[in-house]
Tab-separated table of C-alpha atoms and ligand atoms in Angstrom:
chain	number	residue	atom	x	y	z
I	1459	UNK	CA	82.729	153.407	89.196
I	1460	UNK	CA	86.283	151.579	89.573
I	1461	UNK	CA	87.566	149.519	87.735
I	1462	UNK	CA	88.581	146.704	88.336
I	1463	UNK	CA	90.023	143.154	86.284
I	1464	UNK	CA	87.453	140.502	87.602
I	1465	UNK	CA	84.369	139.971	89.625
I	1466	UNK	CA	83.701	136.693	90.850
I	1467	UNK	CA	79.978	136.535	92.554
I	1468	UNK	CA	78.212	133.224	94.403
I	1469	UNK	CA	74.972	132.372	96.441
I	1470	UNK	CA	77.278	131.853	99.136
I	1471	UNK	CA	80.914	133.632	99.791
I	1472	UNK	CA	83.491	131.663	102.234
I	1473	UNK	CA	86.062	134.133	103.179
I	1474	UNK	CA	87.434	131.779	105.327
I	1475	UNK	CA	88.536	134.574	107.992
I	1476	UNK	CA	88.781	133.197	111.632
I	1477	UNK	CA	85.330	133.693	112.005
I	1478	UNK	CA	84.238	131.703	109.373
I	1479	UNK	CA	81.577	134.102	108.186
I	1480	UNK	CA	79.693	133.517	105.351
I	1481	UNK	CA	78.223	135.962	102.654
I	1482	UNK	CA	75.093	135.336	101.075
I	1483	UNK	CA	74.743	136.623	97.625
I	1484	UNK	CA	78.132	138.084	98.031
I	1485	UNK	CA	81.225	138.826	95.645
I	1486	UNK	CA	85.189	139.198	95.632
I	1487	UNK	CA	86.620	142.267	93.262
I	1488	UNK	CA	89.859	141.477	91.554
I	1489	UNK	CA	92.351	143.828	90.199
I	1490	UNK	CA	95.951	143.579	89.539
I	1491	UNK	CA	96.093	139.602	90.870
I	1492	UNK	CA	95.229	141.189	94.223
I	1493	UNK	CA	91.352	140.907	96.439
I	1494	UNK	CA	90.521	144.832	96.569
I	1495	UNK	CA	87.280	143.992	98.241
I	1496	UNK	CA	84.683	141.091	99.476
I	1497	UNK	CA	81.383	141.528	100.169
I	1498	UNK	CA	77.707	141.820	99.348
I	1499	UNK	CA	77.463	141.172	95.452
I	1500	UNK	CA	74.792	144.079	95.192
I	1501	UNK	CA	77.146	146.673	97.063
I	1502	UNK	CA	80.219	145.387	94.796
I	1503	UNK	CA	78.277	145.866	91.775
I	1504	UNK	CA	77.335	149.385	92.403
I	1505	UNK	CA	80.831	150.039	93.188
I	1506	UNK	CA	82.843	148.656	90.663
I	1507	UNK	CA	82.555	147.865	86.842
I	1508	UNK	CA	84.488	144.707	86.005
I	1509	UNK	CA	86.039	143.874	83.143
I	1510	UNK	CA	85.178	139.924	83.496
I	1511	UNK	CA	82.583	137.591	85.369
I	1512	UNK	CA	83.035	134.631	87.179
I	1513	UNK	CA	80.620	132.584	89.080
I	1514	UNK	CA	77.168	133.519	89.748
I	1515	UNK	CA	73.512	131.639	90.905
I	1516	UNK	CA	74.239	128.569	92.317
I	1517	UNK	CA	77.655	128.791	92.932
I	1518	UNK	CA	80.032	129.307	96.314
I	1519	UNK	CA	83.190	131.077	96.180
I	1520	UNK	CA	86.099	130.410	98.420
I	1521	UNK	CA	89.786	130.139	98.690
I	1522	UNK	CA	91.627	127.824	96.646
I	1523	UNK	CA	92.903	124.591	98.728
I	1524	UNK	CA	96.459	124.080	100.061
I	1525	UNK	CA	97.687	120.680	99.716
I	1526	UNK	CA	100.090	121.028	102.165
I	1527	UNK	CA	102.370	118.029	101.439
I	1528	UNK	CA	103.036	115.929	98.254
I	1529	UNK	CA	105.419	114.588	95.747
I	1530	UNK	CA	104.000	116.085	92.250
I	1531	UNK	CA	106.226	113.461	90.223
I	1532	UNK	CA	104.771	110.418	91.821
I	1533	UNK	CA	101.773	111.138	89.834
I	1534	UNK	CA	103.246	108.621	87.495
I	1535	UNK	CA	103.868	105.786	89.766
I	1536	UNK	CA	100.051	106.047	90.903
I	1537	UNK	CA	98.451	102.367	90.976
I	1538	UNK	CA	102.024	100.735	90.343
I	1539	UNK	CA	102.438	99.160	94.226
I	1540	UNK	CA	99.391	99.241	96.604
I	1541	UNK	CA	98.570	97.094	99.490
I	1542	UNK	CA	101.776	96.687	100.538
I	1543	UNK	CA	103.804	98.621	103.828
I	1544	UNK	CA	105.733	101.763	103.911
I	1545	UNK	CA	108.726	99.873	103.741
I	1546	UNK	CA	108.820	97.391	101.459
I	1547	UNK	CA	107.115	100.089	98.942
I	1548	UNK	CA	109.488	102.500	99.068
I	1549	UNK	CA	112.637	99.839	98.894
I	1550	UNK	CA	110.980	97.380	96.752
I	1551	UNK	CA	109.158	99.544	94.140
I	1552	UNK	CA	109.410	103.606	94.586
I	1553	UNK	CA	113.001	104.118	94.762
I	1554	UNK	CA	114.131	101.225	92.169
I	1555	UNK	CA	111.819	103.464	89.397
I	1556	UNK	CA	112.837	106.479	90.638
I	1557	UNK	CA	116.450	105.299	90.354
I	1558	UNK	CA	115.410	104.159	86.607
I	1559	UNK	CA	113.477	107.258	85.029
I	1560	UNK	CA	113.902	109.998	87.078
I	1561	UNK	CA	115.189	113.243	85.049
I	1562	UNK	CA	114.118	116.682	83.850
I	1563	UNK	CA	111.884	115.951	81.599
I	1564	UNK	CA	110.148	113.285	83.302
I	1565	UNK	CA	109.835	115.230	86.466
I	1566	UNK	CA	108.410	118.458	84.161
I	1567	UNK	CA	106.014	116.140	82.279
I	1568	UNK	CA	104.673	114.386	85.525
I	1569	UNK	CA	104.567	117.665	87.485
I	1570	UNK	CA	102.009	119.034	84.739
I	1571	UNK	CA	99.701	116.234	85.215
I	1572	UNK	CA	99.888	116.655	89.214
I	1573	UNK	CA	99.301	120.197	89.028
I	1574	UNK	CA	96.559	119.387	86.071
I	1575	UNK	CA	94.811	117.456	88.597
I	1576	UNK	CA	95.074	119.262	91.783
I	1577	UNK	CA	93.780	122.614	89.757
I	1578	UNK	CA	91.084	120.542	88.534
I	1579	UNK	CA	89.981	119.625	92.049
I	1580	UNK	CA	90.408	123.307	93.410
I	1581	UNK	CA	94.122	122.827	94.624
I	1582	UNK	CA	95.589	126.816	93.970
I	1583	UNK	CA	98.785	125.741	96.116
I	1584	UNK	CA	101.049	122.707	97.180
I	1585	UNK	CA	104.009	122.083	99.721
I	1586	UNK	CA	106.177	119.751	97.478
I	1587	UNK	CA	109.560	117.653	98.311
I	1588	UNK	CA	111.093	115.943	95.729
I	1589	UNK	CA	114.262	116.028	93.161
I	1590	UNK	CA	114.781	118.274	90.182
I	1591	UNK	CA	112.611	121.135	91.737
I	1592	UNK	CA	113.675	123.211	89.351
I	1593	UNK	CA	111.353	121.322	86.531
I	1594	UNK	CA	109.257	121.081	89.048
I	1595	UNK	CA	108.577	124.719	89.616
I	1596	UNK	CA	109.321	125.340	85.720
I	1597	UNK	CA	106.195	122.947	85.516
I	1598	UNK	CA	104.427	124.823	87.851
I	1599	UNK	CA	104.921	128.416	86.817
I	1600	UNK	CA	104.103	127.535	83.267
I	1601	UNK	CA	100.774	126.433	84.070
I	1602	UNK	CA	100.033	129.057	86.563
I	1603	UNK	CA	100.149	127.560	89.678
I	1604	UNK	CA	101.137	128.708	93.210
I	1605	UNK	CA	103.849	126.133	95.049
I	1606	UNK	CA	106.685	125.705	97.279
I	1607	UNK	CA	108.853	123.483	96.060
I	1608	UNK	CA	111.381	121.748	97.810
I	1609	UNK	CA	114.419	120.250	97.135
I	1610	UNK	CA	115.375	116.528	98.609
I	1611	UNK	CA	117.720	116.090	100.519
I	1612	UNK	CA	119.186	112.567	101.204
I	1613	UNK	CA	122.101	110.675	102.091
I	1614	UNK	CA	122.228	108.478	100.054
I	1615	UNK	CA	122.985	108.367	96.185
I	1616	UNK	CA	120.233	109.487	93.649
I	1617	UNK	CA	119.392	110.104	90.104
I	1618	UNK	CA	119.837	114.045	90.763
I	1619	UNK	CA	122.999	113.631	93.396
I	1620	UNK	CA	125.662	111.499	94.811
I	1621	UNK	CA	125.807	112.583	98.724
I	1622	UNK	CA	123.730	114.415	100.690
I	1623	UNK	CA	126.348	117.395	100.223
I	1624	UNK	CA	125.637	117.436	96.593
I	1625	UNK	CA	121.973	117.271	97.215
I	1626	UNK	CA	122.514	120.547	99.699
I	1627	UNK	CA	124.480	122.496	96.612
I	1628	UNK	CA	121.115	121.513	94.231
I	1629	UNK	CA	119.137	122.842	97.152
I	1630	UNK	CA	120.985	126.307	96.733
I	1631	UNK	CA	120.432	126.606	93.087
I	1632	UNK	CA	116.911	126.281	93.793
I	1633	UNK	CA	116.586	128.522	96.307
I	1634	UNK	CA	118.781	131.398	94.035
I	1635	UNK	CA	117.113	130.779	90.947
I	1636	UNK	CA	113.861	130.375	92.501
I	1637	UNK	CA	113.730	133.179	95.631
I	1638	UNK	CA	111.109	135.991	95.141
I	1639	UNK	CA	109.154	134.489	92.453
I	1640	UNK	CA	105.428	135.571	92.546
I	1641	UNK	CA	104.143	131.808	92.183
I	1642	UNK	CA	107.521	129.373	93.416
I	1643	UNK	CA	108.577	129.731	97.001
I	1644	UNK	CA	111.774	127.297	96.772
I	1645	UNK	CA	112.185	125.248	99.911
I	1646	UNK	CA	114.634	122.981	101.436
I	1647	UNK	CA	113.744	119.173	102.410
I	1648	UNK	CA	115.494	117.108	104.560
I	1649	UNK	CA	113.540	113.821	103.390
I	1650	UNK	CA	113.720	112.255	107.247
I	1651	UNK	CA	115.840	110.918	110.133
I	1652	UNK	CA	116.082	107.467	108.629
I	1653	UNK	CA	117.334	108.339	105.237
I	1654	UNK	CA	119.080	111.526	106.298
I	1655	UNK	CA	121.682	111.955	109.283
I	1656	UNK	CA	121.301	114.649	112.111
I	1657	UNK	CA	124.489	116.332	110.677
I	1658	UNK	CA	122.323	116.840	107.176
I	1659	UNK	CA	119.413	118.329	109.077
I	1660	UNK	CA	121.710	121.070	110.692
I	1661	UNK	CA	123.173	121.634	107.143
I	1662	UNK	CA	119.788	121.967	105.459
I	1663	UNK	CA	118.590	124.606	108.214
I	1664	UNK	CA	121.527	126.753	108.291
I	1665	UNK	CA	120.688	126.681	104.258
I	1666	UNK	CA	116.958	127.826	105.098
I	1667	UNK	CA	118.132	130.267	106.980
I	1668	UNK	CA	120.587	131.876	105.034
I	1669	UNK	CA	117.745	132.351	102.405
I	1670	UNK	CA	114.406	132.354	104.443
I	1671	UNK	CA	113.687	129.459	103.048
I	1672	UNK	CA	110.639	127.187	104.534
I	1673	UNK	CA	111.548	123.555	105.707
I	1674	UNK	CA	109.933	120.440	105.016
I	1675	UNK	CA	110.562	117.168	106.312
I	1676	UNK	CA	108.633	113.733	106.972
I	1677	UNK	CA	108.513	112.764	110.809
I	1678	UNK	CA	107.310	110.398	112.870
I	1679	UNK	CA	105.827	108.452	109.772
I	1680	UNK	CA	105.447	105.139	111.014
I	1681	UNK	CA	106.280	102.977	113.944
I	1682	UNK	CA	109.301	101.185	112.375
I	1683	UNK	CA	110.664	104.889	112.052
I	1684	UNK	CA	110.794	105.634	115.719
I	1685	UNK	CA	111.821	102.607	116.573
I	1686	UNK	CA	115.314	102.520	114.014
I	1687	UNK	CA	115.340	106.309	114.977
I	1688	UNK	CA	115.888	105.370	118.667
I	1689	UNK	CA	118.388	102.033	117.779
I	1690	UNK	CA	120.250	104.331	116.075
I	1691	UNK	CA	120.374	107.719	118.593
I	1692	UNK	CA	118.625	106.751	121.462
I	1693	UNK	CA	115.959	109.248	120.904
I	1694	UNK	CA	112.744	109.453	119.283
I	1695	UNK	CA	112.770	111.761	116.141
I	1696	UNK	CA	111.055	114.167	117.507
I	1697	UNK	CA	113.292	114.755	120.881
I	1698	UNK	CA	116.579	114.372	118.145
I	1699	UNK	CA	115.294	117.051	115.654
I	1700	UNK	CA	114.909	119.203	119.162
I	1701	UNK	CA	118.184	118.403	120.923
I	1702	UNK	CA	120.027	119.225	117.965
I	1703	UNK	CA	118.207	122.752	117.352
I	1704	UNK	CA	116.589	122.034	114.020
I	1705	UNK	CA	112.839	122.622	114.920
I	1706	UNK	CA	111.263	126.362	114.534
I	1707	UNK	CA	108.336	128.064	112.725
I	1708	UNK	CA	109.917	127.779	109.792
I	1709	UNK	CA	109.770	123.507	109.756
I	1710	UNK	CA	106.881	121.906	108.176
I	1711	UNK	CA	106.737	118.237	109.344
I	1712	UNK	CA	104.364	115.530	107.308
I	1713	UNK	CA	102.808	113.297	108.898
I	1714	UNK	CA	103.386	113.214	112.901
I	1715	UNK	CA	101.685	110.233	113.154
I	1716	UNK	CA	103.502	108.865	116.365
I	1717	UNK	CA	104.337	111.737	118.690
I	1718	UNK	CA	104.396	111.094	122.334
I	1719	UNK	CA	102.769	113.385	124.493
I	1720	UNK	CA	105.527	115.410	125.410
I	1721	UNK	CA	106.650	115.407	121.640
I	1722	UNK	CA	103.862	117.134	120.927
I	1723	UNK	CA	104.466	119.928	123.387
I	1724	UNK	CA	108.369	119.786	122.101
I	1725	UNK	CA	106.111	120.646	118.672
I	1726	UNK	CA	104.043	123.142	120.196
I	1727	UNK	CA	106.536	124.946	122.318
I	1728	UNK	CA	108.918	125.239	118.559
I	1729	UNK	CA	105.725	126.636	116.690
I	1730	UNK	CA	106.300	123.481	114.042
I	1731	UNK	CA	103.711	123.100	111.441
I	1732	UNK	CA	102.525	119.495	110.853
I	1733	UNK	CA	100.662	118.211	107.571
I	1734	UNK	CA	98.390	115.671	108.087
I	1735	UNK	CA	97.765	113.108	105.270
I	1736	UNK	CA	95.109	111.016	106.871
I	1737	UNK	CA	94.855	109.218	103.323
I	1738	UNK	CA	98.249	108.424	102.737
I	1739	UNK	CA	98.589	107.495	106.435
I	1740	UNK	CA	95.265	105.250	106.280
I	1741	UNK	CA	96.804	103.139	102.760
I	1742	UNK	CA	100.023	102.264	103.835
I	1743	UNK	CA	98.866	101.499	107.736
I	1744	UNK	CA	100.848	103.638	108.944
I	1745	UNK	CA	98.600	104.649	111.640
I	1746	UNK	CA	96.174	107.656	112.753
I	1747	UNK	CA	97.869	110.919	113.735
I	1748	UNK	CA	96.756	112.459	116.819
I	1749	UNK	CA	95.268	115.731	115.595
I	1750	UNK	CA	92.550	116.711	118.152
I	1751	UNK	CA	95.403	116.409	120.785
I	1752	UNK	CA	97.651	118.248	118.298
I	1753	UNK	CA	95.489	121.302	117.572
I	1754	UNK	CA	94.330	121.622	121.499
I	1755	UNK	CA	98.115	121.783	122.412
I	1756	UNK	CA	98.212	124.281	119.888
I	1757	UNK	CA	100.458	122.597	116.970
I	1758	UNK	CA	99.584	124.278	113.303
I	1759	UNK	CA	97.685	121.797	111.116
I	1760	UNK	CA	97.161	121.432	107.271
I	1761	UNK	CA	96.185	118.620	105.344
I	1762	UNK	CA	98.260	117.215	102.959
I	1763	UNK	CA	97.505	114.105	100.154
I	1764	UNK	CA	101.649	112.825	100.139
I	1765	UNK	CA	102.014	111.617	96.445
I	1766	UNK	CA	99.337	110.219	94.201
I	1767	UNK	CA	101.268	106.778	94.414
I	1768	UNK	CA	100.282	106.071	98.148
I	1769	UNK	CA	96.767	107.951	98.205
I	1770	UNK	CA	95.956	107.502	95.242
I	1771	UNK	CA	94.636	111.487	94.460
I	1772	UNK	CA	95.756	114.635	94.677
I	1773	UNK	CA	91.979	116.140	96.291
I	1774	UNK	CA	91.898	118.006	99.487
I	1775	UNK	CA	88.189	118.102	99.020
I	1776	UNK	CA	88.410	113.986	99.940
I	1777	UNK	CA	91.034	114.677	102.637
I	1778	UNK	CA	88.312	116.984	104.296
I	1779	UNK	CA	85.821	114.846	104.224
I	1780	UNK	CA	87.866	111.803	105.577
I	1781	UNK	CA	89.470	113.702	108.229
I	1782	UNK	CA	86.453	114.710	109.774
I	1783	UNK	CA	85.088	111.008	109.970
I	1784	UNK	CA	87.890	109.199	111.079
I	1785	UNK	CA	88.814	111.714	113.821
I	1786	UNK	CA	85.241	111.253	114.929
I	1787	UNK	CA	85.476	107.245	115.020
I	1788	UNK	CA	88.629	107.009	116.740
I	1789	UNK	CA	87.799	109.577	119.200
I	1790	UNK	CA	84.404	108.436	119.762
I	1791	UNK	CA	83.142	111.868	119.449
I	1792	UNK	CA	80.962	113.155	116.531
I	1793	UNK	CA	81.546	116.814	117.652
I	1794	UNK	CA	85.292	116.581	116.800
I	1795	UNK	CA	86.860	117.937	113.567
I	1796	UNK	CA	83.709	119.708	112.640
I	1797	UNK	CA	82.991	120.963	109.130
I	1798	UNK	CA	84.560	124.894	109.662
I	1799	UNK	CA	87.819	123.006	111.472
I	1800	UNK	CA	88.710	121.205	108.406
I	1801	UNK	CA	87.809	123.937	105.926
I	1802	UNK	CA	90.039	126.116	108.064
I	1803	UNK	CA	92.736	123.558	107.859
I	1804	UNK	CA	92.529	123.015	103.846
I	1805	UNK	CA	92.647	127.065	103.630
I	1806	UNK	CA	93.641	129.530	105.632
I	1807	UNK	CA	96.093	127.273	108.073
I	1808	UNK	CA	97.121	125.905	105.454
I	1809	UNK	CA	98.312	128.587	103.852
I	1810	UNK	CA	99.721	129.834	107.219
I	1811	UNK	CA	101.587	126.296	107.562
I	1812	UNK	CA	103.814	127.418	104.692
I	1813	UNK	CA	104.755	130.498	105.722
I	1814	UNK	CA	101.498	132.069	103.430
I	1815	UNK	CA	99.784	133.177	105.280
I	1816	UNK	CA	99.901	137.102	104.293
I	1817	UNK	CA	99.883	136.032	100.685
I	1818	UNK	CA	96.865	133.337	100.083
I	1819	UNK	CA	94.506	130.846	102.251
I	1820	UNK	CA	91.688	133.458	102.775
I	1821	UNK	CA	89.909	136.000	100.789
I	1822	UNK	CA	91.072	139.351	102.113
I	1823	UNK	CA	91.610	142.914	101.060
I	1824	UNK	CA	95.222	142.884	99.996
I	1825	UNK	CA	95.821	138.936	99.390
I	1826	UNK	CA	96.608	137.359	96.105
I	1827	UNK	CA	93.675	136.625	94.383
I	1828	UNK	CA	93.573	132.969	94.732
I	1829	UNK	CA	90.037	131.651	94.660
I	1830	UNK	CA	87.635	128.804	93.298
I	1831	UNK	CA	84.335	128.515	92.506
I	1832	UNK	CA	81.942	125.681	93.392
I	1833	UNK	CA	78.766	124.384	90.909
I	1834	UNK	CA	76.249	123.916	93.633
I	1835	UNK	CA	73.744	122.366	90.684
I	1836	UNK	CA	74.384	118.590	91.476
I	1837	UNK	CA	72.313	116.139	92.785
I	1838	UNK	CA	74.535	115.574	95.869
I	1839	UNK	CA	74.795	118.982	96.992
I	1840	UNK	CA	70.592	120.022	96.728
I	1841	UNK	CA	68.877	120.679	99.278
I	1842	UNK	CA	71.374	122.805	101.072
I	1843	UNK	CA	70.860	123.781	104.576
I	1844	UNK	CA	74.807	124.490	105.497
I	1845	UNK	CA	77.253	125.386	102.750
I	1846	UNK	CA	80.481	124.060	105.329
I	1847	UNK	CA	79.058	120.961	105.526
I	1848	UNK	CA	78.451	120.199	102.162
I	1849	UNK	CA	81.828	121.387	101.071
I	1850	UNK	CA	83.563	119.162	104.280
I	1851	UNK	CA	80.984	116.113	103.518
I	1852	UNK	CA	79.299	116.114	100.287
I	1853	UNK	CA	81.516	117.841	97.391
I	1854	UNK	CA	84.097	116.450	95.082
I	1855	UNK	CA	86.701	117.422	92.939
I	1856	UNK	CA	84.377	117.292	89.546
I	1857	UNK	CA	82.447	120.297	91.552
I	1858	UNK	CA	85.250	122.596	91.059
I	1859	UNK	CA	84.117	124.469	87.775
I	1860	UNK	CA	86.904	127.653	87.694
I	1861	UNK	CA	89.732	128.505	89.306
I	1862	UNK	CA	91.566	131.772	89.841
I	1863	UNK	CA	95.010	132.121	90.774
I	1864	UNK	CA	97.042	135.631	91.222
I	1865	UNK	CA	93.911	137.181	89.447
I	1866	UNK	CA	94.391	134.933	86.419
I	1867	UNK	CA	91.721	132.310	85.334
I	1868	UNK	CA	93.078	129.309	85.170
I	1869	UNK	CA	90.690	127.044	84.785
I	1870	UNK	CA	87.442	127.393	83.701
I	1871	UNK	CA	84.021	125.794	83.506
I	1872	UNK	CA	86.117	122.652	84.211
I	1873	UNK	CA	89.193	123.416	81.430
I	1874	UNK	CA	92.629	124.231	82.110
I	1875	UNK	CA	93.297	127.448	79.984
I	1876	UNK	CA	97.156	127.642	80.297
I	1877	UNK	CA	97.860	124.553	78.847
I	1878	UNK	CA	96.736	121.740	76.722
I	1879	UNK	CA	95.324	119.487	78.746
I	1880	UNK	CA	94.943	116.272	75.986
I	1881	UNK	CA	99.099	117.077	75.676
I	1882	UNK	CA	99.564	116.404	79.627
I	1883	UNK	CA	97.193	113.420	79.263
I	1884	UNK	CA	99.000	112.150	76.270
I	1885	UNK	CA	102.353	112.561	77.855
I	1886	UNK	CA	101.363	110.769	81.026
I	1887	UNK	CA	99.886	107.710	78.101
I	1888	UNK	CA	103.682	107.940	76.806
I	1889	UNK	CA	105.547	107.812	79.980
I	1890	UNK	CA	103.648	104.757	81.551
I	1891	UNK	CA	103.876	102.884	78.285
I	1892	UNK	CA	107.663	103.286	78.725
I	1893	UNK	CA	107.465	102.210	82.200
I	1894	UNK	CA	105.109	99.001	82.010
I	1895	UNK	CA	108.076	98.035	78.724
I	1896	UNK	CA	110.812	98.042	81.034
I	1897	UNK	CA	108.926	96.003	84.192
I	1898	UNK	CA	108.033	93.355	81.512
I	1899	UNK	CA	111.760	93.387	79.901
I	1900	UNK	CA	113.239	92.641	83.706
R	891	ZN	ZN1	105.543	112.179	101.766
């Protein structure tokens, strides 16, 4: 018999490989943080003796979700400005409370209760662009979490920076305090053409590449965007990002919710990776991103939730299952974004839209040990004839009951176990209080 750390066992097994097979009364061995084998659970359990369980009747295991672009911090601006546009949201009420409260210790506090809540509804990794990354990805490491974490880039004065310049020099910091970490891939993020200029794009990517550092933007948001984008250059943002060299593999671009058709080829043709936040996209109107088009030209897709503020959650699980519907409505076709595409999307693309791919996203021999498991004993999810479609169409984040991330439990039977959770909550209590004070004093 090996040995090995942890055995995690289900009804029903989701590798999430390309062929999206799944094992019946299978398992996943754990040791060292890393998969050493998936299979049949009686095969595994002849084979190895574990030193902990994990899972069992009634339960499905598979890969933890990527939420492949958000703003952890914004957790605390969630429900402060709805039903209102892109626009006026950001001007009128994001940035003037940013400007107010943002520091360390807010972004480190608020960054616990995102990650608190994505682990809670089987998130094991997010694609992150905001200011002070590194309490972002102090947060993050401290609870056990996996994350990229980028650092903001704008033009114009912040909280955290003066010039875009400025901004650039945090960026480095991250990326040399933060390169080679085993849970923080530090990233560099251009926030987008209308708040950044084309010369602060090229800066950021000869930055990435110095350090192999990922890229993360927001493009082609909203209409208003291509419209300034093209008063302003005489291109779309799309065709500028390409005539000035910026777009490769190594960009991941949010949203995409207004490429032409030849803009998506431009995307295709430069390997870009797009996150699509159908959510985020749906609340502020900001329109329907063409992703059948997309994936049949061949563009990488992930799903994303953007910040809790314009969602309002952090689930992938609800991104899934909205996805697949609205794709189906607009397209008039109930064939498109079936149950394995979107599953595929909130794992193992995912993963590969962040440059993951050989690390986490599916459960394979040799990948980190990032995994959740699934209580199948709820009323919504019995009978069950197909275990993708219930996960695409039926689950929710309260069915997540453990989660495992780099071999290490995290959370379990619906408890985070590196971290007080009532201190997060009560923190989050603390912070708001201060924030609904100062609206009333002005
Ligand atoms: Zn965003």
């Amino acid at each position: 018999m090996i040995e090995i750390d942890l055995l995690v066992s289900g009804d029903y097994v989701l590798p999430m490989d390309t062929e999206c097979s799944v094992i019946k009364d299978g398992a996943v061995a754990v040791r060292d943080g890393k998969i050493v084998a998936v299979g049949c659970r009686k095969d595994l359990i002849d084979m190895y003796s574990a030193k902990k369980e994990l899972g069992g009747l009634y339960r499905a295991v598979l890969p933890g979700f990527v939420n492949a672009h958000t703003h952890l911090p914004m957790a605390y601006f969630r429900g402060m400005a709805d039903d209102i546009p892109l626009k006026l949201w950001l001007e009128g009420h994001i940035w003037p409370t940013e400007n107010a409260w943002l520091d360390d210790d807010f972004c480190y506090d608020a960054s616990l209760l995102a990650c608190l809540e994505m682990l809670k509804a089987g998130v094991t990794v997010y694609n992150n662009m905001y200011f002070f990354g590194d309490a972002i990805a102090r947060a993050t490491k401290r609870i056990g979490m996996r994350g990229v974490v980028g650092a903001g880039i704008v033009d114009f004065p912040t909280k955290t920076a003066s010039s875009s310049v400025e901004c650039l020099s945090n960026a480095e910091d991250l990326l040399k305090t933060w390169t080679g970490d085993d849970l923080i891939v530090p990233s560099v993020a251009p926030h987008s053409l209308y708040t950044c200029a084309p010369e602060s794009f090229s800066s950021a990517r000869k930055l990435a590449e110095r350090y192999g550092a990922p890229l993360h933007i927001h493009l082609s948001e909203t209409r208003w965007e291509v419209e300034e984008i093209r008063r302003r250059y005489g291109k779309t943002p799309i065709e500028l990002l390409d005539s000035i060299g910026f777009l490769s593999e190594r960009v991941l671009a949010a949203h995409c919710v207004w490429p032409l058709e030849s803009e998506i080829e431009i995307l295709a043709k430069c390997n870009v990776a797009v996150a699509h936040c159908i959510e985020s996209n749906m609340k502020l109107a900001s329109g329907i991103a063409p992703v059948i088009d997309m994936l049949k030209a061949g563009v990488r897709v992930a799903l994303g939730t953007d910040g809790a503020a314009s969602n309002n959650d952090m689930s992938i699980l609800s991104e899934m299952s909205t996805a697949a519907k609205v794709h189906k409505a607009v397209s008039d076709d109930p064939t498109a974004m079936d149950s394995r595409t979107v599953l595929s999307m909130a794992t193992r693309w995912g993963a590969e839209t962040l440059g993951l791919g050989s690390v986490t996203g599916s459960l394979e021999d040799g990948k980190s040990a990032d995994l959740i498991v699934i209580d199948l004993t709820k009323p919504h999810l019995i009978p069950l004839y197909n275990i993708y479609s219930h996960l695409a169409y039926s689950a929710c984040a309260s069915d997540v009951e453990s989660v495992v991330i780099n071999g290490r439990l995290v959370v379990k039977d619906r408890v985070l176990i590196t971290y007080d959770e009532d201190k997060i909550l009560e923190k989050a209590r603390i912070w708001g209080d201060k924030i609904k004070m100062s609206t009333l004093d002005s």
